[in-house]
Amino acid sequence: MNKIKYTDEEWEDIKNNGAYCPALFSSLYLSPQSHITNCCVMQEHDMDLAPIVTPEQKNIPVVDLLNQEWFRDVRKDALNGIKNKACNHCWRSQKHTPEKEYRQNFIKYTDDINIDEQIRNGIYEDYSVDFETVKMEHMDVRFSTLCNLTCRSCSSAFSSSWYKEDLAYDKITRPTEINTKWKSGLAFKPGGASLTVDSIRPHLDTVQRLYFAGGEPVMLSEHYEILQYLIDIGRTDVKLSYNTNFSKLIAGNKDIIPFWKQFENITIGASLDGSHEKGEYIRKGIVWSEVEKNIQRLKKECPHIYFYVSPTVSIMNAYNITEFHKEWFEKRYIKINDFRLNVLYGPETYCLSNLPRSHKNRLIKIYKEHIQWIKDHTVGSLTMLEPTDKDALVISDYEALIEFIDKTEPSLTWETSWFKHFWTDESRGENFFKTFPEYEDLKYMLFRNFRDTNFDIPEETLIRVKNIYES
């Protein structure tokens, strides 16, 4: 099959058409459920539409899997300036928060390492890719849902620790679906993805960037196997990035610090949504005193690592995220810009767009005051403002958060989605309104719809769940 020949003018038009993304040609993402795409946000709202790696395919070269029809169709659209719905995450970012468009990160890095010509010269007429010409530069392979936490905004889709609670909840709310959903494998069960380290090993000789997430990457045996292989072949120049809950640096007999000491370029994004009691509530299973020990050890033993906090802002931490930011800055765990906000869109139970206007106005005031605090602490000789990327200042994150809260419309079904949250409180012996007393005024509104859900919840369950908030 012949390759497409692009003139300089044609290729320049493609690069600037607003839909082209280098990740479609040089990046691999494998979800813990074995869905395969080009990045972790691709097809995020309906991952079942993406190709899946079957057990029979686990030994097939990964590059062959990336030339299936689904991938060819998305590439064709991108090259022709068509915004394929598989990439809706980036199209939404283009509209609302262009500075956070994931596609732009790939464009920038591709320009930096100069593989643009590889892509241009490696596209066949059917939009498959010649992976002898185009080297895989980025891989994000998540071998398992193995995780030690049951974070409130997560599920068994990404944490094995959620499995028992998800199953128990479904037995109450969807008893007739248990056999078809859980026993058939339609639910996400603990276990690993279909690909193995061997299937990606050929690309570890040339890969530029590896991203580790999970589950919890520090717990995954495949993660250590990859690091050891890179050390053995002298590829400690590979850029390593992590999304970790940062609850542990040692898992079993593996201590991650000695591995990290051998790599030149590491970025760690810690998914910490709050400190102390509130942080422990949001990310169940985390022990805050251990988190602080971890950051102290990391700074002492691996000062070359770039560390930042990557909180996901939801209803739960909305009122407290600024205090967390101040605390870690004042303890000198982070510089003031080492705090990257993500907005939670789902589950809708926790989405800030659904708060009443009175709460939204209070939060907007808090964030505006915090922006002023940031400005006050980034002026003068004592400043700790030394951002790695001057375009990613934390002020812009707070400004985007204000805009999201102010302009995003609430969901009409929001109140009916809270039963699972309150059931989880009862199951865990926790109390949302004691941990977050700022929402006491919403208690009645959130409770009144218990009987309006789509599930036939037993009356005794409703009573038991409500009773925990009366004590």
CSV table of C-alpha atoms in Angstrom, one decimal:
chain,number,residue,atom,x,y,z
A,1,MET,CA,0.0,0.0,0.0
A,2,ASN,CA,1.2,3.5,-0.9
A,3,LYS,CA,1.7,6.3,1.6
A,4,ILE,CA,0.1,9.7,1.3
A,5,LYS,CA,2.5,12.4,0.1
A,6,TYR,CA,1.8,15.8,1.6
A,7,THR,CA,3.2,19.0,0.3
A,8,ASP,CA,4.7,21.4,2.8
A,9,GLU,CA,1.6,23.6,2.3
A,10,GLU,CA,-0.9,20.8,2.8
A,11,TRP,CA,0.9,19.6,6.0
A,12,GLU,CA,1.0,23.0,7.5
A,13,ASP,CA,-2.7,23.4,6.8
A,14,ILE,CA,-3.3,20.0,8.6
A,15,LYS,CA,-1.3,21.0,11.6
A,16,ASN,CA,-3.4,24.2,12.0
A,17,ASN,CA,-6.8,22.8,11.2
A,18,GLY,CA,-7.9,22.7,14.8
A,19,ALA,CA,-8.6,18.9,14.7
A,20,TYR,CA,-5.2,17.3,14.1
A,21,CYS,CA,-3.5,15.6,17.0
A,22,PRO,CA,-0.1,13.9,17.0
A,23,ALA,CA,-1.3,11.4,19.6
A,24,LEU,CA,-3.5,9.7,17.0
A,25,PHE,CA,-0.2,8.5,15.3
A,26,SER,CA,2.4,8.2,18.1
A,27,SER,CA,0.6,7.5,21.4
A,28,LEU,CA,-1.0,4.5,23.1
A,29,TYR,CA,-3.5,4.4,26.0
A,30,LEU,CA,-4.7,1.1,27.5
A,31,SER,CA,-7.4,1.4,30.2
A,32,PRO,CA,-7.6,-1.1,33.1
A,33,GLN,CA,-10.6,-2.6,31.4
A,34,SER,CA,-8.5,-3.3,28.2
A,35,HIS,CA,-10.0,-0.5,26.0
A,36,ILE,CA,-7.4,0.8,23.7
A,37,THR,CA,-7.2,4.4,22.4
A,38,ASN,CA,-4.5,7.0,21.8
A,39,CYS,CA,-4.9,8.9,25.1
A,40,CYS,CA,-6.6,8.7,28.4
A,41,VAL,CA,-9.4,11.3,27.6
A,42,MET,CA,-10.2,9.9,24.2
A,43,GLN,CA,-13.7,8.5,24.0
A,44,GLU,CA,-13.9,9.1,27.8
A,45,HIS,CA,-17.7,9.5,28.0
A,46,ASP,CA,-18.5,6.2,26.2
A,47,MET,CA,-15.4,4.1,26.4
A,48,ASP,CA,-17.3,1.0,25.3
A,49,LEU,CA,-17.2,2.4,21.7
A,50,ALA,CA,-13.5,2.1,21.7
A,51,PRO,CA,-11.7,-1.1,20.6
A,52,ILE,CA,-11.0,-3.6,23.3
A,53,VAL,CA,-8.0,-5.9,23.6
A,54,THR,CA,-9.3,-9.5,23.9
A,55,PRO,CA,-7.4,-12.2,25.8
A,56,GLU,CA,-6.7,-13.8,22.4
A,57,GLN,CA,-4.9,-10.6,21.3
A,58,LYS,CA,-2.6,-10.1,24.2
A,59,ASN,CA,0.4,-11.3,22.3
A,60,ILE,CA,-0.4,-9.4,19.1
A,61,PRO,CA,2.1,-6.5,18.6
A,62,VAL,CA,0.4,-3.4,20.0
A,63,VAL,CA,1.1,-1.4,16.9
A,64,ASP,CA,-1.2,-3.8,14.9
A,65,LEU,CA,-4.0,-3.1,17.3
A,66,LEU,CA,-3.6,0.7,16.7
A,67,ASN,CA,-4.3,0.2,13.0
A,68,GLN,CA,-7.9,-1.1,13.4
A,69,GLU,CA,-10.7,0.6,11.4
A,70,TRP,CA,-11.8,2.7,14.5
A,71,PHE,CA,-8.4,4.4,14.7
A,72,ARG,CA,-8.1,4.9,10.9
A,73,ASP,CA,-11.5,6.6,10.9
A,74,VAL,CA,-10.5,9.0,13.7
A,75,ARG,CA,-7.2,9.8,11.9
A,76,LYS,CA,-9.0,10.5,8.6
A,77,ASP,CA,-11.3,13.0,10.3
A,78,ALA,CA,-8.4,14.7,12.1
A,79,LEU,CA,-6.4,15.1,8.9
A,80,ASN,CA,-9.4,16.5,7.1
A,81,GLY,CA,-10.2,19.0,9.9
A,82,ILE,CA,-13.2,17.1,11.2
A,83,LYS,CA,-13.7,17.0,15.0
A,84,ASN,CA,-14.5,13.4,15.6
A,85,LYS,CA,-16.7,12.8,18.7
A,86,ALA,CA,-14.2,10.4,20.1
A,87,CYS,CA,-12.1,13.5,21.0
A,88,ASN,CA,-15.0,15.5,22.6
A,89,HIS,CA,-12.9,16.1,25.7
A,90,CYS,CA,-10.6,18.3,23.8
A,91,TRP,CA,-13.3,20.0,21.8
A,92,ARG,CA,-15.0,20.9,25.1
A,93,SER,CA,-11.7,22.3,26.4
A,94,GLN,CA,-11.2,24.3,23.2
A,95,LYS,CA,-14.5,26.0,24.0
A,96,HIS,CA,-14.3,26.5,27.8
A,97,THR,CA,-10.7,26.1,28.9
A,98,PRO,CA,-8.4,26.2,25.9
A,99,GLU,CA,-5.3,26.3,28.1
A,100,LYS,CA,-6.2,22.8,29.3
A,101,GLU,CA,-6.8,21.2,25.9
A,102,TYR,CA,-5.0,17.8,26.1
A,103,ARG,CA,-4.3,17.9,22.4
A,104,GLN,CA,-2.1,20.9,22.8
A,105,ASN,CA,0.3,19.0,25.1
A,106,PHE,CA,0.9,16.5,22.4
A,107,ILE,CA,1.4,19.2,19.7
A,108,LYS,CA,3.9,21.0,21.9
A,109,TYR,CA,5.9,17.9,22.8
A,110,THR,CA,5.9,16.6,19.2
A,111,ASP,CA,7.4,19.9,18.1
A,112,ASP,CA,9.9,19.8,20.9
A,113,ILE,CA,11.3,16.3,20.0
A,114,ASN,CA,10.9,16.8,16.3
A,115,ILE,CA,8.9,13.8,15.2
A,116,ASP,CA,6.5,15.8,13.1
A,117,GLU,CA,8.2,14.6,9.9
A,118,GLN,CA,8.0,10.9,11.0
A,119,ILE,CA,4.2,11.3,11.2
A,120,ARG,CA,4.0,13.2,7.9
A,121,ASN,CA,5.9,10.4,6.1
A,122,GLY,CA,4.3,7.5,7.9
A,123,ILE,CA,0.6,7.6,6.9
A,124,TYR,CA,-0.8,5.1,4.5
A,125,GLU,CA,-3.6,5.8,2.1
A,126,ASP,CA,-6.1,3.9,4.3
A,127,TYR,CA,-4.9,6.1,7.3
A,128,SER,CA,-3.1,3.3,9.0
A,129,VAL,CA,0.4,4.2,10.3
A,130,ASP,CA,3.8,2.8,9.5
A,131,PHE,CA,5.2,2.3,12.9
A,132,GLU,CA,8.6,1.5,11.5
A,133,THR,CA,8.7,5.1,10.4
A,134,VAL,CA,6.7,6.6,13.3
A,135,LYS,CA,8.1,5.8,16.6
A,136,MET,CA,5.8,5.4,19.6
A,137,GLU,CA,6.7,8.5,21.7
A,138,HIS,CA,4.1,8.2,24.5
A,139,MET,CA,2.5,5.3,26.3
A,140,ASP,CA,0.0,5.3,29.1
A,141,VAL,CA,-0.7,1.6,29.9
A,142,ARG,CA,-2.8,0.8,32.9
A,143,PHE,CA,-2.5,-2.9,33.6
A,144,SER,CA,-4.9,-3.2,36.5
A,145,THR,CA,-7.5,-1.5,38.7
A,146,LEU,CA,-5.5,-2.6,41.8
A,147,CYS,CA,-5.9,0.3,44.3
A,148,ASN,CA,-5.9,0.7,48.1
A,149,LEU,CA,-8.5,3.5,48.2
A,150,THR,CA,-12.2,3.8,47.7
A,151,CYS,CA,-12.4,7.5,46.7
A,152,ARG,CA,-15.9,9.0,46.7
A,153,SER,CA,-15.8,10.1,43.1
A,154,CYS,CA,-14.3,6.7,41.9
A,155,SER,CA,-15.8,3.2,41.3
A,156,SER,CA,-14.8,-0.3,40.6
A,157,ALA,CA,-14.0,0.9,37.1
A,158,PHE,CA,-10.7,2.2,38.4
A,159,SER,CA,-10.3,0.9,41.9
A,160,SER,CA,-10.4,-2.8,42.9
A,161,SER,CA,-11.2,-1.7,46.5
A,162,TRP,CA,-14.6,-0.4,45.3
A,163,TYR,CA,-15.7,-3.9,44.0
A,164,LYS,CA,-17.4,-5.1,47.2
A,165,GLU,CA,-19.2,-1.9,47.8
A,166,ASP,CA,-20.4,-1.5,44.3
A,167,LEU,CA,-21.7,-5.1,44.3
A,168,ALA,CA,-23.4,-4.6,47.7
A,169,TYR,CA,-25.1,-1.4,46.4
A,170,ASP,CA,-26.3,-3.1,43.2
A,171,LYS,CA,-27.8,-5.9,45.3
A,172,ILE,CA,-30.0,-3.3,46.9
A,173,THR,CA,-30.9,-1.1,44.0
A,174,ARG,CA,-30.7,-3.4,41.0
A,175,PRO,CA,-31.3,-6.9,42.4
A,176,THR,CA,-32.7,-8.3,39.1
A,177,GLU,CA,-29.6,-7.2,37.2
A,178,ILE,CA,-27.0,-8.9,39.4
A,179,ASN,CA,-26.7,-12.0,37.4
A,180,THR,CA,-26.5,-10.3,34.0
A,181,LYS,CA,-24.3,-7.4,35.1
A,182,TRP,CA,-21.8,-8.8,37.5
A,183,LYS,CA,-21.6,-12.5,36.5
A,184,SER,CA,-21.4,-11.7,32.8
A,185,GLY,CA,-18.5,-9.4,33.3
A,186,LEU,CA,-20.3,-6.2,32.3
A,187,ALA,CA,-19.2,-4.8,35.6
A,188,PHE,CA,-15.6,-4.0,36.2
A,189,LYS,CA,-14.0,-6.8,38.3
A,190,PRO,CA,-10.6,-6.8,40.0
A,191,GLY,CA,-7.9,-7.9,37.7
A,192,GLY,CA,-5.6,-6.8,35.0
A,193,ALA,CA,-5.9,-5.7,31.4
A,194,SER,CA,-5.2,-8.0,28.5
A,195,LEU,CA,-1.9,-6.5,27.3
A,196,THR,CA,1.3,-7.6,29.0
A,197,VAL,CA,4.6,-5.9,29.5
A,198,ASP,CA,6.0,-8.1,26.7
A,199,SER,CA,3.5,-6.6,24.3
A,200,ILE,CA,4.9,-3.1,24.7
A,201,ARG,CA,8.5,-4.0,25.4
A,202,PRO,CA,9.7,-3.5,21.8
A,203,HIS,CA,8.7,0.2,22.1
A,204,LEU,CA,10.5,0.8,25.4
A,205,ASP,CA,13.8,1.1,23.5
A,206,THR,CA,12.5,4.3,21.7
A,207,VAL,CA,9.6,5.7,23.8
A,208,GLN,CA,10.1,9.2,25.0
A,209,ARG,CA,7.4,9.5,27.7
A,210,LEU,CA,5.7,7.0,30.0
A,211,TYR,CA,2.6,7.9,32.0
A,212,PHE,CA,1.7,5.8,35.0
A,213,ALA,CA,-1.8,5.8,36.6
A,214,GLY,CA,-4.2,3.2,37.7
A,215,GLY,CA,-5.6,1.9,39.9
A,216,GLU,CA,-2.6,3.0,42.0
A,217,PRO,CA,0.6,2.6,39.9
A,218,VAL,CA,2.9,2.3,43.0
A,219,MET,CA,1.1,-1.0,43.7
A,220,LEU,CA,1.4,-2.5,40.2
A,221,SER,CA,4.0,-5.2,39.6
A,222,GLU,CA,4.1,-4.4,35.8
A,223,HIS,CA,5.1,-0.8,36.7
A,224,TYR,CA,8.2,-2.1,38.5
A,225,GLU,CA,8.9,-4.5,35.6
A,226,ILE,CA,8.9,-1.6,33.1
A,227,LEU,CA,11.2,0.6,35.3
A,228,GLN,CA,13.7,-2.3,35.8
A,229,TYR,CA,13.8,-3.0,32.1
A,230,LEU,CA,14.5,0.7,31.3
A,231,ILE,CA,17.3,0.7,33.9
A,232,ASP,CA,18.8,-2.5,32.5
A,233,ILE,CA,18.9,-1.1,28.9
A,234,GLY,CA,20.2,2.3,30.0
A,235,ARG,CA,17.0,4.3,29.2
A,236,THR,CA,16.8,6.3,32.4
A,237,ASP,CA,16.4,9.3,30.2
A,238,VAL,CA,12.7,8.4,29.6
A,239,LYS,CA,10.4,11.0,31.0
A,240,LEU,CA,8.2,9.5,33.7
A,241,SER,CA,4.9,11.0,34.8
A,242,TYR,CA,2.6,9.8,37.5
A,243,ASN,CA,-0.9,10.2,38.7
A,244,THR,CA,-0.8,8.7,42.1
A,245,ASN,CA,-2.9,8.9,45.3
A,246,PHE,CA,0.5,9.4,47.1
A,247,SER,CA,-0.7,7.3,50.1
A,248,LYS,CA,2.3,5.0,49.9
A,249,LEU,CA,5.8,4.8,48.6
A,250,ILE,CA,6.3,1.2,49.6
A,251,ALA,CA,4.0,-1.6,48.3
A,252,GLY,CA,4.8,-5.2,49.4
A,253,ASN,CA,8.5,-5.6,49.1
A,254,LYS,CA,8.9,-2.8,46.6
A,255,ASP,CA,10.1,0.6,47.6
A,256,ILE,CA,9.6,3.1,44.7
A,257,ILE,CA,12.2,5.6,45.9
A,258,PRO,CA,15.4,3.6,44.8
A,259,PHE,CA,13.9,3.3,41.4
A,260,TRP,CA,13.0,7.0,41.1
A,261,LYS,CA,16.6,7.9,42.1
A,262,GLN,CA,17.9,6.4,38.9
A,263,PHE,CA,15.7,8.4,36.5
A,264,GLU,CA,16.6,11.9,35.3
A,265,ASN,CA,13.2,13.4,34.6
A,266,ILE,CA,10.1,12.5,36.8
A,267,THR,CA,6.9,14.4,37.3
A,268,ILE,CA,4.5,13.4,40.1
A,269,GLY,CA,0.9,14.6,40.2
A,270,ALA,CA,-0.6,13.7,43.5
A,271,SER,CA,-4.4,13.2,43.5
A,272,LEU,CA,-5.0,14.8,46.9
A,273,ASP,CA,-8.3,16.6,47.3
A,274,GLY,CA,-8.0,17.9,50.8
A,275,SER,CA,-6.1,17.6,54.0
A,276,HIS,CA,-6.6,15.9,57.3
A,277,GLU,CA,-10.2,14.7,58.1
A,278,LYS,CA,-11.7,16.0,54.9
A,279,GLY,CA,-9.0,14.5,52.7
A,280,GLU,CA,-9.5,11.1,54.4
A,281,TYR,CA,-13.2,11.3,53.8
A,282,ILE,CA,-13.0,12.1,50.1
A,283,ARG,CA,-10.3,9.5,49.5
A,284,LYS,CA,-11.3,6.7,51.8
A,285,GLY,CA,-8.3,4.6,53.0
A,286,ILE,CA,-5.8,7.4,53.0
A,287,VAL,CA,-4.0,8.2,56.2
A,288,TRP,CA,-3.1,11.9,56.3
A,289,SER,CA,-0.1,11.6,58.6
A,290,GLU,CA,1.4,9.0,56.2
A,291,VAL,CA,0.9,11.4,53.2
A,292,GLU,CA,2.9,14.1,55.0
A,293,LYS,CA,5.7,11.6,55.8
A,294,ASN,CA,5.7,10.7,52.1
A,295,ILE,CA,6.2,14.3,50.9
A,296,GLN,CA,8.9,14.9,53.4
A,297,ARG,CA,10.8,11.7,52.4
A,298,LEU,CA,10.3,12.5,48.7
A,299,LYS,CA,11.8,16.1,49.1
A,300,LYS,CA,14.7,14.8,51.1
A,301,GLU,CA,15.7,11.7,48.9
A,302,CYS,CA,14.5,12.8,45.5
A,303,PRO,CA,14.8,16.5,45.2
A,304,HIS,CA,15.2,16.3,41.4
A,305,ILE,CA,11.5,15.1,41.1
A,306,TYR,CA,9.0,17.8,40.1
A,307,PHE,CA,6.0,17.3,42.4
A,308,TYR,CA,2.7,19.0,42.3
A,309,VAL,CA,-0.7,18.5,43.9
A,310,SER,CA,-3.5,17.7,41.4
A,311,PRO,CA,-6.8,18.0,43.3
A,312,THR,CA,-10.2,17.4,41.6
A,313,VAL,CA,-12.5,20.1,42.8
A,314,SER,CA,-16.0,18.9,43.7
A,315,ILE,CA,-18.8,19.8,46.0
A,316,MET,CA,-17.0,17.9,48.8
A,317,ASN,CA,-13.8,20.0,48.8
A,318,ALA,CA,-15.0,23.2,47.2
A,319,TYR,CA,-15.0,25.2,50.4
A,320,ASN,CA,-11.7,23.8,51.7
A,321,ILE,CA,-9.4,23.6,48.7
A,322,THR,CA,-8.0,27.0,49.2
A,323,GLU,CA,-7.0,26.2,52.8
A,324,PHE,CA,-5.3,23.0,51.6
A,325,HIS,CA,-3.4,25.0,49.0
A,326,LYS,CA,-2.3,27.5,51.7
A,327,GLU,CA,-1.2,24.8,54.2
A,328,TRP,CA,1.1,23.0,51.8
A,329,PHE,CA,2.6,26.2,50.5
A,330,GLU,CA,3.2,27.5,54.0
A,331,LYS,CA,4.8,24.1,55.0
A,332,ARG,CA,7.0,24.5,51.9
A,333,TYR,CA,5.9,21.1,50.5
A,334,ILE,CA,5.1,22.9,47.2
A,335,LYS,CA,5.6,26.2,45.5
A,336,ILE,CA,2.6,28.2,45.0
A,337,ASN,CA,2.0,27.1,41.4
A,338,ASP,CA,2.5,23.4,42.1
A,339,PHE,CA,-1.2,23.1,42.6
A,340,ARG,CA,-3.2,22.2,39.5
A,341,LEU,CA,-6.9,22.2,39.7
A,342,ASN,CA,-9.2,19.8,37.8
A,343,VAL,CA,-12.9,20.3,37.7
A,344,LEU,CA,-15.1,17.3,38.4
A,345,TYR,CA,-17.8,16.7,35.8
A,346,GLY,CA,-18.9,13.3,37.0
A,347,PRO,CA,-20.4,11.6,38.9
A,348,GLU,CA,-22.9,14.5,38.8
A,349,THR,CA,-23.7,14.1,42.5
A,350,TYR,CA,-20.5,16.0,43.2
A,351,CYS,CA,-20.5,18.4,40.3
A,352,LEU,CA,-20.2,22.1,41.4
A,353,SER,CA,-22.6,23.2,38.6
A,354,ASN,CA,-25.5,21.7,40.7
A,355,LEU,CA,-25.0,23.8,43.8
A,356,PRO,CA,-27.7,26.4,44.5
A,357,ARG,CA,-26.8,30.0,43.5
A,358,SER,CA,-26.2,31.0,47.2
A,359,HIS,CA,-23.4,28.5,47.5
A,360,LYS,CA,-22.0,29.4,44.1
A,361,ASN,CA,-21.8,33.0,45.1
A,362,ARG,CA,-20.0,32.2,48.4
A,363,LEU,CA,-17.5,30.0,46.6
A,364,ILE,CA,-16.8,32.6,43.9
A,365,LYS,CA,-16.0,35.1,46.7
A,366,ILE,CA,-13.7,32.6,48.4
A,367,TYR,CA,-11.8,31.9,45.1
A,368,LYS,CA,-11.4,35.6,44.3
A,369,GLU,CA,-10.0,36.3,47.7
A,370,HIS,CA,-7.6,33.4,47.3
A,371,ILE,CA,-6.4,34.7,43.9
A,372,GLN,CA,-5.5,37.9,45.7
A,373,TRP,CA,-3.7,35.9,48.4
A,374,ILE,CA,-1.7,34.2,45.6
A,375,LYS,CA,-0.8,37.5,44.1
A,376,ASP,CA,0.3,38.8,47.5
A,377,HIS,CA,2.6,35.8,48.0
A,378,THR,CA,4.2,36.0,44.6
A,379,VAL,CA,5.7,39.5,44.9
A,380,GLY,CA,9.0,40.3,46.5
A,381,SER,CA,12.2,38.5,47.6
A,382,LEU,CA,10.4,35.8,49.6
A,383,THR,CA,8.4,34.6,46.6
A,384,MET,CA,8.2,30.9,45.9
A,385,LEU,CA,6.7,31.5,42.4
A,386,GLU,CA,8.9,29.5,40.1
A,387,PRO,CA,6.4,27.7,37.8
A,388,THR,CA,7.8,25.0,35.5
A,389,ASP,CA,5.3,26.1,32.8
A,390,LYS,CA,4.6,29.8,32.9
A,391,ASP,CA,1.4,29.2,31.0
A,392,ALA,CA,0.0,27.0,33.7
A,393,LEU,CA,-0.2,29.5,36.6
A,394,VAL,CA,-2.6,28.4,39.3
A,395,ILE,CA,-4.4,31.7,39.1
A,396,SER,CA,-5.8,30.7,35.7
A,397,ASP,CA,-7.0,27.5,37.2
A,398,TYR,CA,-9.0,29.3,39.9
A,399,GLU,CA,-10.3,31.8,37.3
A,400,ALA,CA,-11.5,28.8,35.2
A,401,LEU,CA,-13.1,27.3,38.2
A,402,ILE,CA,-15.0,30.5,38.9
A,403,GLU,CA,-16.2,30.6,35.3
A,404,PHE,CA,-17.3,27.0,35.5
A,405,ILE,CA,-19.3,27.6,38.7
A,406,ASP,CA,-20.8,30.8,37.5
A,407,LYS,CA,-21.9,29.8,34.0
A,408,THR,CA,-22.6,26.0,34.0
A,409,GLU,CA,-26.2,25.1,34.4
A,410,PRO,CA,-27.4,22.6,37.0
A,411,SER,CA,-28.7,19.1,36.1
A,412,LEU,CA,-32.4,18.6,36.7
A,413,THR,CA,-31.7,15.0,38.0
A,414,TRP,CA,-29.0,16.0,40.5
A,415,GLU,CA,-30.9,15.6,43.7
A,416,THR,CA,-32.0,12.0,42.9
A,417,SER,CA,-28.4,10.9,42.4
A,418,TRP,CA,-27.4,11.3,46.1
A,419,PHE,CA,-28.8,8.1,47.5
A,420,LYS,CA,-25.6,6.1,46.7
A,421,HIS,CA,-23.5,8.7,48.5
A,422,PHE,CA,-25.7,8.5,51.7
A,423,TRP,CA,-25.8,4.7,51.5
A,424,THR,CA,-22.0,4.8,51.4
A,425,ASP,CA,-22.0,7.0,54.5
A,426,GLU,CA,-24.1,4.5,56.3
A,427,SER,CA,-22.1,1.6,55.1
A,428,ARG,CA,-18.8,3.2,56.2
A,429,GLY,CA,-20.1,4.8,59.4
A,430,GLU,CA,-19.4,8.3,58.1
A,431,ASN,CA,-21.5,11.5,58.1
A,432,PHE,CA,-21.2,13.9,55.2
A,433,PHE,CA,-22.9,16.8,57.0
A,434,LYS,CA,-20.6,16.5,60.1
A,435,THR,CA,-17.5,16.5,57.9
A,436,PHE,CA,-18.8,19.3,55.6
A,437,PRO,CA,-21.1,21.3,57.9
A,438,GLU,CA,-21.2,24.1,55.2
A,439,TYR,CA,-23.9,22.0,53.4
A,440,GLU,CA,-26.3,21.5,56.4
A,441,ASP,CA,-28.8,23.7,54.6
A,442,LEU,CA,-29.0,21.2,51.7
A,443,LYS,CA,-29.9,18.2,53.9
A,444,TYR,CA,-33.7,18.3,53.4
A,445,MET,CA,-33.4,19.0,49.6
A,446,LEU,CA,-31.1,16.0,49.1
A,447,PHE,CA,-33.1,13.7,51.3
A,448,ARG,CA,-36.6,14.4,49.9
A,449,ASN,CA,-36.0,12.5,46.7
A,450,PHE,CA,-35.0,9.2,48.2
A,451,ARG,CA,-38.2,7.6,47.0
A,452,ASP,CA,-38.1,9.2,43.6
A,453,THR,CA,-35.1,7.2,42.4
A,454,ASN,CA,-35.4,4.7,39.6
A,455,PHE,CA,-34.8,1.9,42.0
A,456,ASP,CA,-37.1,0.0,44.3
A,457,ILE,CA,-35.1,0.5,47.5
A,458,PRO,CA,-36.4,-1.3,50.5
A,459,GLU,CA,-38.1,0.9,53.1
A,460,GLU,CA,-35.9,-0.4,55.9
A,461,THR,CA,-32.8,0.7,53.9
A,462,LEU,CA,-34.1,4.2,53.4
A,463,ILE,CA,-34.9,4.5,57.1
A,464,ARG,CA,-31.5,3.1,58.1
A,465,VAL,CA,-29.6,5.5,55.8
A,466,LYS,CA,-31.6,8.5,57.0
A,467,ASN,CA,-31.1,7.7,60.7
A,468,ILE,CA,-27.4,8.2,60.7
A,469,TYR,CA,-27.9,11.9,60.1
A,470,GLU,CA,-30.3,12.3,63.0
A,471,SER,CA,-27.8,11.2,65.7
